[in-house]
Amino acid sequence: MKPIYTLILGVCLLGVLSCSTDDSSVTVPSTDLYFPPNNSDTWETTAAEDLNWDTSQLPDLLAFLEEKNSKAFIILHQGKIVEEHYFNSHNSTTPWYWASAGKTLTTAVTGIAEAEGLIDLQSNVSDYLGTGWTNAPSNKEALITNEHLLQMTSGLDDGLGDGTSPSDLQYLEDAGQRWAYHNVYVKLQDVIATASLETWSNYFNGALKTKIGMSGAWLNGDDFNVYWSTARSMARFGLLSLANGNWNGEQIVPELFMYDATHATQTLNEAYGYLWWLNGSGTYRLPQTQYEFQGALIPNAPSDMFAALGKNDQKIYVIPSQELVIIRMGEAADEENFALSNFDNELWEKLNAFMN
């Protein structure tokens, strides 16, 4: 069953720009969003001075980004580029890997596939992949739904590495009873490929990539299917997400699905939606631990921010209340990490000094 706040959101969207519920604040971006042309390098800009940002803080921000091994950095406001910078021999046409920030691409395409009637989030993964796709007992495997994969609540053992062959996918706890960051989410790509009778890449290209003018490609390596693109293509996806799945008037990803994706639909990790990280909760869990941390995920960041976070500090920050999208690509800022790092909070201290 869909969370009740999806129904509340539907009422909110009928006639007002924002409304509050008991468990969240719904922010609908203004109708002033700009969308760059799909088949052009043209992208309108906005000057930081016109936004009353403190431009005296920009050199410090850029020096910090370069020092922290960044390769690309973009700020969008209402879809227009405010800042775009490249470092360390990178440029606007150089592709870079999204790492786990690309999980949210799988999220978006899952929402599209459900809207097209190809899959159902509440259906068992076995309905699409057949039985035996894990090494769990058949009655336990049958508990795992597509939504569990989106939530990271499959119950499969996350301590066995990143393999996704049946021998690597061992039962640990019933689906829906344990949150654990696990590469098994990638099975959603197999679900969609099976249901669509296309390869994952072909379905992705037609359903999402070409519709918003992205470049890039999926590259397979070891147990991962990783997306590589330019920073501007990452920014395009961030803008689509800011606009609740809409691209210049065309609803690409269903709006209510986007709401669920960027809010917690489970209570095991309140800082996690459908493969998106959420900053507005009072507690959070991190990869490779079952410890529940207190406080906001990124204390210096806005509470309504949701983020795609990838290995070695690949970042998409989306802030609906300020109509901002912020992109960072590069090497690890300090040391190798899975998603969240100290760099996030340090970067937001610099961003606040510049933008506030």
XYZ file of N, CA and C in Angstrom, residues 29-233:
615
model
N 8.270 23.258 -6.472
C 9.034 24.322 -7.116
C 8.140 25.258 -7.913
N 8.593 26.483 -8.067
C 7.826 27.478 -8.795
C 7.735 27.095 -10.268
N 6.861 27.796 -10.967
C 6.724 27.566 -12.402
C 7.796 28.297 -13.199
N 8.754 28.922 -12.507
C 9.790 29.707 -13.175
C 11.034 28.897 -13.504
N 10.988 27.597 -13.315
C 12.169 26.794 -13.594
C 12.536 26.857 -15.072
N 13.814 26.985 -15.302
C 14.359 26.969 -16.667
C 14.890 25.580 -16.967
N 14.665 25.113 -18.187
C 15.183 23.824 -18.622
C 16.036 24.031 -19.874
N 17.285 23.584 -19.865
C 18.134 23.756 -21.044
C 17.617 22.905 -22.202
N 17.850 23.338 -23.446
C 17.416 22.542 -24.599
C 18.061 21.156 -24.581
N 17.338 20.173 -25.083
C 17.834 18.801 -25.053
C 18.988 18.559 -26.014
N 19.015 19.270 -27.117
C 20.005 18.996 -28.162
C 20.930 20.177 -28.392
N 21.350 20.805 -27.303
C 22.185 21.992 -27.415
C 23.059 22.124 -26.181
N 24.212 22.759 -26.353
C 25.079 23.073 -25.215
C 24.679 24.378 -24.542
N 23.673 25.052 -25.091
C 23.205 26.308 -24.510
C 22.598 26.061 -23.138
N 22.959 26.917 -22.197
C 22.381 26.809 -20.844
C 22.388 28.212 -20.265
N 21.231 28.743 -19.973
C 21.163 30.104 -19.448
C 21.797 30.197 -18.067
N 22.252 31.403 -17.754
C 22.954 31.625 -16.489
C 22.272 32.710 -15.667
N 22.599 32.722 -14.401
C 22.178 33.766 -13.468
C 23.410 34.198 -12.681
N 23.586 35.475 -12.497
C 24.749 35.976 -11.757
C 24.514 35.846 -10.251
N 25.536 35.425 -9.536
C 25.434 35.309 -8.085
C 25.087 36.647 -7.446
N 25.581 37.734 -8.033
C 25.275 39.069 -7.498
C 23.783 39.358 -7.552
N 23.117 38.877 -8.594
C 21.679 39.124 -8.728
C 20.873 38.350 -7.693
N 21.486 37.333 -7.100
C 20.827 36.563 -6.045
C 21.216 37.072 -4.661
N 21.992 38.146 -4.639
C 22.474 38.742 -3.387
C 23.353 37.785 -2.589
N 24.086 36.928 -3.300
C 25.038 36.063 -2.633
C 26.330 36.827 -2.374
N 27.065 36.383 -1.393
C 28.293 37.062 -0.994
C 29.444 36.572 -1.867
N 29.680 37.238 -2.975
C 30.691 36.786 -3.932
C 32.114 36.897 -3.384
N 32.293 37.617 -2.300
C 33.634 37.678 -1.697
C 34.040 36.317 -1.131
N 33.046 35.440 -0.899
C 33.317 34.111 -0.348
C 33.594 33.074 -1.432
N 33.386 33.444 -2.697
C 33.552 32.477 -3.775
C 34.992 31.974 -3.908
N 35.998 32.826 -3.860
C 37.368 32.301 -3.983
C 37.701 31.247 -2.926
N 37.223 31.447 -1.711
C 37.489 30.477 -0.647
C 36.797 29.150 -0.955
N 35.564 29.211 -1.464
C 34.828 28.005 -1.843
C 35.569 27.246 -2.942
N 36.003 27.964 -3.973
C 36.668 27.312 -5.098
C 38.026 26.745 -4.695
N 38.745 27.451 -3.849
C 40.032 26.947 -3.366
C 39.832 25.665 -2.563
N 38.771 25.634 -1.762
C 38.446 24.441 -0.975
C 38.122 23.270 -1.897
N 37.311 23.514 -2.915
C 36.944 22.449 -3.845
C 38.173 21.888 -4.556
N 39.056 22.771 -4.998
C 40.252 22.296 -5.692
C 41.173 21.527 -4.754
N 41.315 22.044 -3.554
C 42.163 21.375 -2.558
C 41.633 19.980 -2.241
N 40.311 19.820 -2.292
C 39.672 18.551 -1.935
C 39.455 17.645 -3.158
N 40.292 17.794 -4.157
C 40.344 16.852 -5.289
C 39.098 16.864 -6.162
N 38.393 17.976 -6.195
C 37.211 18.079 -7.043
C 37.615 18.160 -8.507
N 36.713 17.705 -9.378
C 36.912 17.818 -10.814
C 35.854 18.708 -11.466
N 34.632 18.685 -10.933
C 33.560 19.497 -11.502
C 32.649 19.973 -10.386
N 32.139 21.199 -10.555
C 31.244 21.794 -9.556
C 30.271 22.716 -10.271
N 28.991 22.504 -10.009
C 27.941 23.312 -10.645
C 26.887 23.674 -9.603
N 26.435 24.919 -9.641
C 25.264 25.341 -8.869
C 24.202 25.821 -9.854
N 23.009 25.256 -9.761
C 21.852 25.742 -10.506
C 20.896 26.432 -9.556
N 20.341 27.559 -9.985
C 19.236 28.191 -9.265
C 18.076 28.332 -10.238
N 16.948 27.746 -9.883
C 15.780 27.700 -10.770
C 16.163 27.170 -12.154
N 17.118 26.275 -12.184
C 17.527 25.625 -13.419
C 18.657 26.317 -14.157
N 18.929 27.576 -13.846
C 19.990 28.315 -14.543
C 21.325 28.150 -13.810
N 22.400 28.160 -14.577
C 23.731 27.994 -13.985
C 24.161 29.289 -13.307
N 24.496 29.176 -12.043
C 25.065 30.308 -11.299
C 26.586 30.180 -11.253
N 27.052 28.982 -10.956
C 28.490 28.729 -10.935
C 28.770 27.409 -11.648
N 29.834 27.377 -12.431
C 30.288 26.155 -13.100
C 31.807 26.211 -13.183
N 32.464 25.250 -12.546
C 33.916 25.282 -12.451
C 34.476 23.878 -12.615
N 35.658 23.807 -13.206
C 36.350 22.538 -13.417
C 37.772 22.654 -12.898
N 38.259 21.536 -12.377
C 39.564 21.531 -11.710
C 40.365 20.299 -12.147
N 41.654 20.360 -11.901
C 42.510 19.184 -12.019
C 42.377 18.476 -13.366
N 42.533 19.262 -14.443
C 42.554 18.763 -15.822
C 41.202 18.253 -16.319
N 40.140 18.504 -15.573
C 38.791 18.126 -16.003
C 38.189 19.292 -16.783
N 37.188 19.001 -17.641
C 36.487 20.071 -18.338
C 35.041 19.681 -18.570
N 34.296 20.547 -19.227
C 32.846 20.357 -19.362
C 32.476 19.169 -20.233
N 33.405 18.643 -21.012
C 33.100 17.512 -21.891
C 33.688 16.198 -21.384
N 34.374 16.240 -20.241
C 35.008 15.036 -19.708
C 34.011 14.235 -18.875
N 33.808 12.969 -19.182
C 32.911 12.163 -18.348
C 33.587 11.732 -17.052
N 32.776 11.493 -16.050
C 33.252 10.996 -14.756
C 32.175 10.079 -14.188
N 32.583 9.215 -13.285
C 31.631 8.220 -12.768
C 30.742 8.801 -11.664
N 29.495 8.337 -11.676
C 28.552 8.751 -10.648
C 28.675 7.901 -9.382
N 29.220 6.707 -9.501
C 29.217 5.747 -8.399
C 27.793 5.590 -7.860
N 27.626 5.527 -6.553
C 26.296 5.257 -5.994
C 25.329 6.419 -6.130
N 25.811 7.599 -6.521
C 24.865 8.668 -6.842
C 23.967 8.234 -7.994
N 24.465 7.320 -8.825
C 23.686 6.803 -9.943
C 22.595 5.843 -9.534
N 22.566 5.430 -8.270
C 21.438 4.620 -7.808
C 20.112 5.333 -8.073
N 20.132 6.660 -7.964
C 18.895 7.410 -8.133
C 18.415 7.407 -9.584
N 19.300 7.122 -10.529
C 18.858 6.909 -11.909
C 17.990 5.654 -11.985
N 18.406 4.613 -11.271
C 17.596 3.393 -11.204
C 16.252 3.684 -10.550
N 16.265 4.519 -9.519
C 15.007 4.918 -8.882
C 14.059 5.546 -9.893
N 14.549 6.538 -10.620
C 13.700 7.255 -11.568
C 13.131 6.316 -12.622
N 13.969 5.440 -13.158
C 13.511 4.533 -14.212
C 12.527 3.507 -13.649
N 12.702 3.119 -12.399
C 11.731 2.227 -11.758
C 10.359 2.892 -11.704
N 10.338 4.182 -11.355
C 9.068 4.904 -11.324
C 8.422 4.987 -12.699
N 9.239 5.180 -13.723
C 8.717 5.229 -15.092
C 8.148 3.874 -15.495
N 8.892 2.809 -15.195
C 8.440 1.463 -15.564
C 7.147 1.095 -14.857
N 7.000 1.531 -13.600
C 5.749 1.252 -12.894
C 4.598 2.014 -13.537
N 4.844 3.287 -13.899
C 3.792 4.085 -14.521
C 3.365 3.503 -15.862
N 4.281 2.847 -16.557
C 3.958 2.231 -17.839
C 3.313 0.859 -17.685
N 3.143 0.425 -16.439
C 2.492 -0.851 -16.189
C 3.382 -2.061 -16.367
N 4.694 -1.830 -16.465
C 5.617 -2.943 -16.671
C 5.914 -3.683 -15.376
N 5.974 -2.956 -14.271
C 6.288 -3.566 -12.980
C 5.366 -2.994 -11.916
N 5.379 -3.647 -10.768
C 4.626 -3.187 -9.599
C 5.589 -3.200 -8.421
N 5.681 -2.099 -7.706
C 6.611 -2.024 -6.576
C 6.292 -3.059 -5.507
N 5.028 -3.393 -5.365
C 4.640 -4.310 -4.301
C 4.737 -5.770 -4.709
N 5.074 -6.029 -5.952
C 5.223 -7.409 -6.415
C 6.573 -7.977 -5.980
N 6.629 -9.284 -5.869
C 7.866 -9.948 -5.484
C 8.871 -9.903 -6.633
N 10.134 -9.742 -6.286
C 11.186 -9.752 -7.298
C 11.164 -11.075 -8.064
N 10.829 -12.154 -7.368
C 10.777 -13.475 -8.004
C 9.748 -13.549 -9.119
N 8.733 -12.694 -9.084
C 7.733 -12.682 -10.151
C 8.360 -12.326 -11.494
N 9.488 -11.626 -11.456
C 10.149 -11.165 -12.674
C 11.415 -11.970 -12.975
N 12.164 -12.321 -11.936
C 13.448 -12.990 -12.135
C 13.368 -14.488 -11.942
N 12.217 -14.974 -11.509
C 12.084 -16.389 -11.211
C 12.623 -16.712 -9.823
N 12.326 -17.888 -9.335
C 12.827 -18.289 -8.021
C 14.302 -18.657 -8.125
N 14.987 -18.560 -7.007
C 16.396 -18.916 -6.966
C 17.331 -17.790 -7.346
N 16.843 -16.559 -7.411
C 17.735 -15.434 -7.722
C 18.594 -15.052 -6.508
N 18.215 -15.590 -5.325
C 19.041 -15.475 -4.125
C 19.350 -16.891 -3.639
N 20.122 -16.965 -2.573
C 20.383 -18.239 -1.917
C 19.565 -18.357 -0.639
N 18.568 -17.485 -0.488
C 17.700 -17.515 0.682
C 16.700 -18.669 0.557
N 16.196 -19.172 1.662
C 15.111 -20.152 1.574
C 13.972 -19.597 0.732
N 13.301 -20.444 -0.008
C 12.304 -19.978 -0.971
C 11.216 -19.140 -0.316
N 10.810 -19.503 0.908
C 9.755 -18.731 1.569
C 10.244 -17.357 2.000
N 11.551 -17.214 2.235
C 12.129 -15.921 2.597
C 12.396 -15.078 1.357
N 12.876 -15.708 0.297
C 13.078 -14.991 -0.958
C 11.766 -14.401 -1.455
N 10.687 -15.132 -1.240
C 9.372 -14.697 -1.728
C 8.854 -13.466 -1.006
N 9.495 -13.084 0.092
C 9.074 -11.890 0.833
C 9.614 -10.599 0.215
N 10.636 -10.710 -0.622
C 11.349 -9.522 -1.102
C 10.619 -8.924 -2.298
N 10.187 -7.678 -2.141
C 9.489 -6.963 -3.213
C 10.433 -5.977 -3.897
N 9.975 -5.448 -5.015
C 10.746 -4.401 -5.689
C 10.960 -3.198 -4.782
N 9.948 -2.863 -3.990
C 10.083 -1.718 -3.087
C 11.158 -1.968 -2.042
N 11.289 -3.196 -1.568
C 12.353 -3.489 -0.607
C 13.725 -3.192 -1.192
N 13.906 -3.469 -2.477
C 15.190 -3.164 -3.110
C 15.424 -1.656 -3.156
N 14.377 -0.882 -3.418
C 14.498 0.579 -3.429
C 14.810 1.136 -2.047
N 14.310 0.478 -1.026
C 14.472 0.970 0.342
C 15.743 0.466 1.019
N 16.432 -0.495 0.424
C 17.553 -1.198 1.058
C 17.079 -2.020 2.260
N 15.901 -2.623 2.137
C 15.361 -3.411 3.241
C 15.083 -4.849 2.810
N 15.937 -5.394 1.941
C 15.726 -6.757 1.432
C 15.922 -7.821 2.500
N 16.691 -7.511 3.555
C 16.993 -8.504 4.583
C 18.151 -9.404 4.223
N 18.750 -9.225 3.047
C 19.887 -10.045 2.642
C 21.166 -9.567 3.334
N 22.104 -10.468 3.484
C 23.314 -10.213 4.264
C 24.240 -9.242 3.528
N 24.427 -8.058 4.095
C 25.275 -7.032 3.485
C 26.744 -7.219 3.833
N 27.063 -8.221 4.618
C 28.440 -8.433 5.034
C 29.224 -9.369 4.141
N 28.637 -9.766 3.011
C 29.277 -10.752 2.135
C 29.876 -10.139 0.880
N 30.001 -8.834 0.842
C 30.554 -8.180 -0.335
C 29.476 -7.685 -1.272
N 29.882 -7.302 -2.485
C 28.973 -6.649 -3.421
C 28.461 -7.563 -4.530
N 28.779 -8.833 -4.463
C 28.320 -9.757 -5.487
C 26.807 -9.880 -5.516
N 26.266 -10.124 -6.697
C 24.803 -10.255 -6.835
C 24.401 -11.578 -7.474
N 25.331 -12.529 -7.556
C 24.943 -13.872 -7.979
C 24.200 -14.534 -6.820
N 23.399 -15.564 -7.088
C 22.627 -16.185 -6.007
C 23.467 -16.587 -4.800
N 24.671 -17.092 -5.029
C 25.498 -17.536 -3.900
C 25.920 -16.375 -3.003
N 25.896 -15.151 -3.533
C 26.284 -13.972 -2.752
C 25.121 -13.371 -1.976
N 23.913 -13.766 -2.310
C 22.715 -13.157 -1.724
C 22.114 -14.111 -0.702
N 22.576 -13.965 0.530
C 22.214 -14.873 1.616
C 21.183 -14.226 2.540
N 20.275 -15.037 3.023
C 19.248 -14.557 3.966
C 19.887 -14.188 5.301
N 19.480 -13.068 5.853
C 19.891 -12.673 7.196
C 18.680 -12.372 8.065
N 17.704 -11.662 7.489
C 16.494 -11.314 8.234
C 15.361 -11.130 7.228
N 14.141 -11.249 7.706
C 13.005 -11.101 6.795
C 13.013 -9.722 6.131
N 12.602 -9.673 4.879
C 12.507 -8.407 4.156
C 11.616 -7.440 4.913
N 12.058 -6.176 4.957
C 11.301 -5.137 5.646
C 11.616 -5.001 7.114
N 12.512 -5.860 7.645
C 12.826 -5.841 9.069
C 14.204 -5.275 9.388
N 15.001 -4.986 8.334
C 16.375 -4.536 8.566
C 16.802 -3.649 7.398
N 17.373 -2.461 7.713
C 17.928 -1.597 6.673
C 19.417 -1.861 6.586
N 19.897 -2.110 5.371
C 21.325 -2.310 5.165
C 21.671 -1.941 3.734
N 22.686 -1.139 3.582
C 23.155 -0.661 2.273
C 23.738 -1.848 1.509
N 23.137 -2.204 0.379
C 23.464 -3.470 -0.277
C 23.369 -3.302 -1.784
N 24.303 -3.879 -2.504
C 24.330 -3.770 -3.960
C 23.200 -4.538 -4.631
N 22.413 -5.268 -3.864
C 21.318 -6.046 -4.448
C 20.289 -5.152 -5.145
N 20.283 -3.852 -4.841
C 19.339 -2.949 -5.502
C 19.441 -3.056 -7.024
N 20.648 -3.406 -7.525
C 20.870 -3.445 -8.972
C 19.985 -4.486 -9.653
N 19.428 -5.398 -8.879
C 18.505 -6.384 -9.447
C 17.262 -5.712 -10.024
N 16.982 -4.495 -9.583
C 15.871 -3.753 -10.181
C 16.114 -3.508 -11.668
N 17.362 -3.342 -12.047
C 17.671 -3.167 -13.463
C 17.335 -4.437 -14.243
N 17.587 -5.596 -13.622
C 17.222 -6.865 -14.260
C 15.711 -7.026 -14.324
N 15.021 -6.598 -13.274
C 13.557 -6.654 -13.260
C 12.986 -5.848 -14.419
N 13.483 -4.636 -14.589
C 12.971 -3.748 -15.643
C 13.329 -4.280 -17.022
N 14.545 -4.801 -17.171
C 14.939 -5.372 -18.457
C 14.039 -6.555 -18.823
N 13.770 -7.399 -17.838
C 12.908 -8.559 -18.082
C 11.494 -8.127 -18.453
N 10.961 -7.166 -17.699
C 9.576 -6.736 -17.923
C 9.413 -5.965 -19.227
N 10.443 -5.238 -19.628
C 10.344 -4.401 -20.831
C 10.764 -5.129 -22.103
N 11.374 -6.300 -21.953
C 11.910 -7.059 -23.097
C 12.985 -6.255 -23.833
N 13.696 -5.405 -23.088
C 14.810 -4.640 -23.615
C 16.009 -4.810 -22.696
N 17.188 -4.420 -23.163
C 18.307 -4.340 -22.231
C 18.064 -3.162 -21.287
N 18.700 -3.212 -20.124
C 18.573 -2.094 -19.188
C 18.996 -0.774 -19.837
N 20.133 -0.780 -20.518
C 20.627 0.453 -21.117
C 19.666 1.007 -22.156
N 19.106 0.153 -22.982
C 18.177 0.619 -24.018
C 16.913 1.202 -23.405
N 16.392 0.533 -22.390
C 15.189 1.062 -21.749
C 15.499 2.392 -21.060
N 16.618 2.460 -20.358
C 17.039 3.693 -19.692
C 17.162 4.830 -20.694
N 17.803 4.560 -21.825
C 18.015 5.612 -22.823
C 16.695 6.186 -23.327
N 15.754 5.314 -23.636
C 14.483 5.782 -24.173
C 13.570 6.395 -23.135
N 13.597 5.853 -21.928
C 12.669 6.304 -20.882
C 13.131 7.578 -20.191
N 14.454 7.776 -20.106
C 14.953 8.897 -19.308
C 16.033 9.707 -20.025
N 17.103 9.074 -20.414
C 18.287 9.783 -20.903
C 17.970 10.770 -22.027
N 17.373 10.285 -23.114
C 17.137 11.166 -24.259
C 16.060 12.200 -23.973
N 15.160 11.902 -23.047
C 14.052 12.817 -22.771
C 14.506 14.077 -22.044
N 15.658 14.019 -21.375
C 16.140 15.214 -20.676
C 17.492 15.672 -21.224
N 17.915 15.097 -22.340
C 19.120 15.571 -23.005
C 20.419 15.185 -22.337
N 20.414 14.082 -21.583
C 21.642 13.639 -20.934
C 22.582 12.987 -21.935
N 23.875 13.037 -21.633
C 24.873 12.212 -22.292
C 25.268 11.114 -21.309
N 26.199 10.256 -21.741
C 26.721 9.266 -20.810
C 26.338 7.848 -21.158
N 26.866 6.916 -20.365
C 26.632 5.501 -20.612
C 26.879 4.703 -19.340
N 26.251 3.514 -19.292
C 26.477 2.567 -18.204
C 27.677 1.696 -18.554
N 28.611 1.571 -17.630
C 29.774 0.722 -17.817
C 29.794 -0.354 -16.741
N 29.909 -1.598 -17.169
C 29.938 -2.716 -16.236
C 31.352 -2.984 -15.764
N 31.488 -3.218 -14.472
C 32.778 -3.575 -13.915
C 32.595 -4.319 -12.617
N 33.220 -5.494 -12.515
C 33.067 -6.340 -11.339
C 31.570 -6.579 -11.096
N 31.077 -6.177 -9.933
C 29.669 -6.412 -9.614
C 28.826 -5.155 -9.778
N 29.384 -4.130 -10.403
C 28.697 -2.849 -10.468
C 28.360 -2.474 -11.910
N 27.276 -1.761 -12.056
C 26.903 -1.147 -13.320
C 26.892 0.351 -13.052
N 27.931 1.063 -13.506
C 28.183 2.440 -13.084
C 27.927 3.395 -14.235
N 27.238 4.490 -13.928
C 26.975 5.495 -14.955
C 28.095 6.520 -14.993
N 28.517 6.855 -16.223
C 29.526 7.883 -16.472
C 28.906 8.963 -17.340
N 29.143 10.218 -17.006
C 28.632 11.320 -17.832
C 29.386 12.588 -17.497
N 29.054 13.646 -18.207
C 29.568 14.967 -17.859
C 28.829 15.496 -16.630
N 29.412 16.539 -16.038
C 28.765 17.165 -14.882
C 27.435 17.810 -15.268
N 27.355 18.357 -16.485
C 26.099 18.978 -16.905
C 24.974 17.944 -17.045
N 25.312 16.727 -17.450
C 24.289 15.693 -17.527
C 23.806 15.317 -16.129
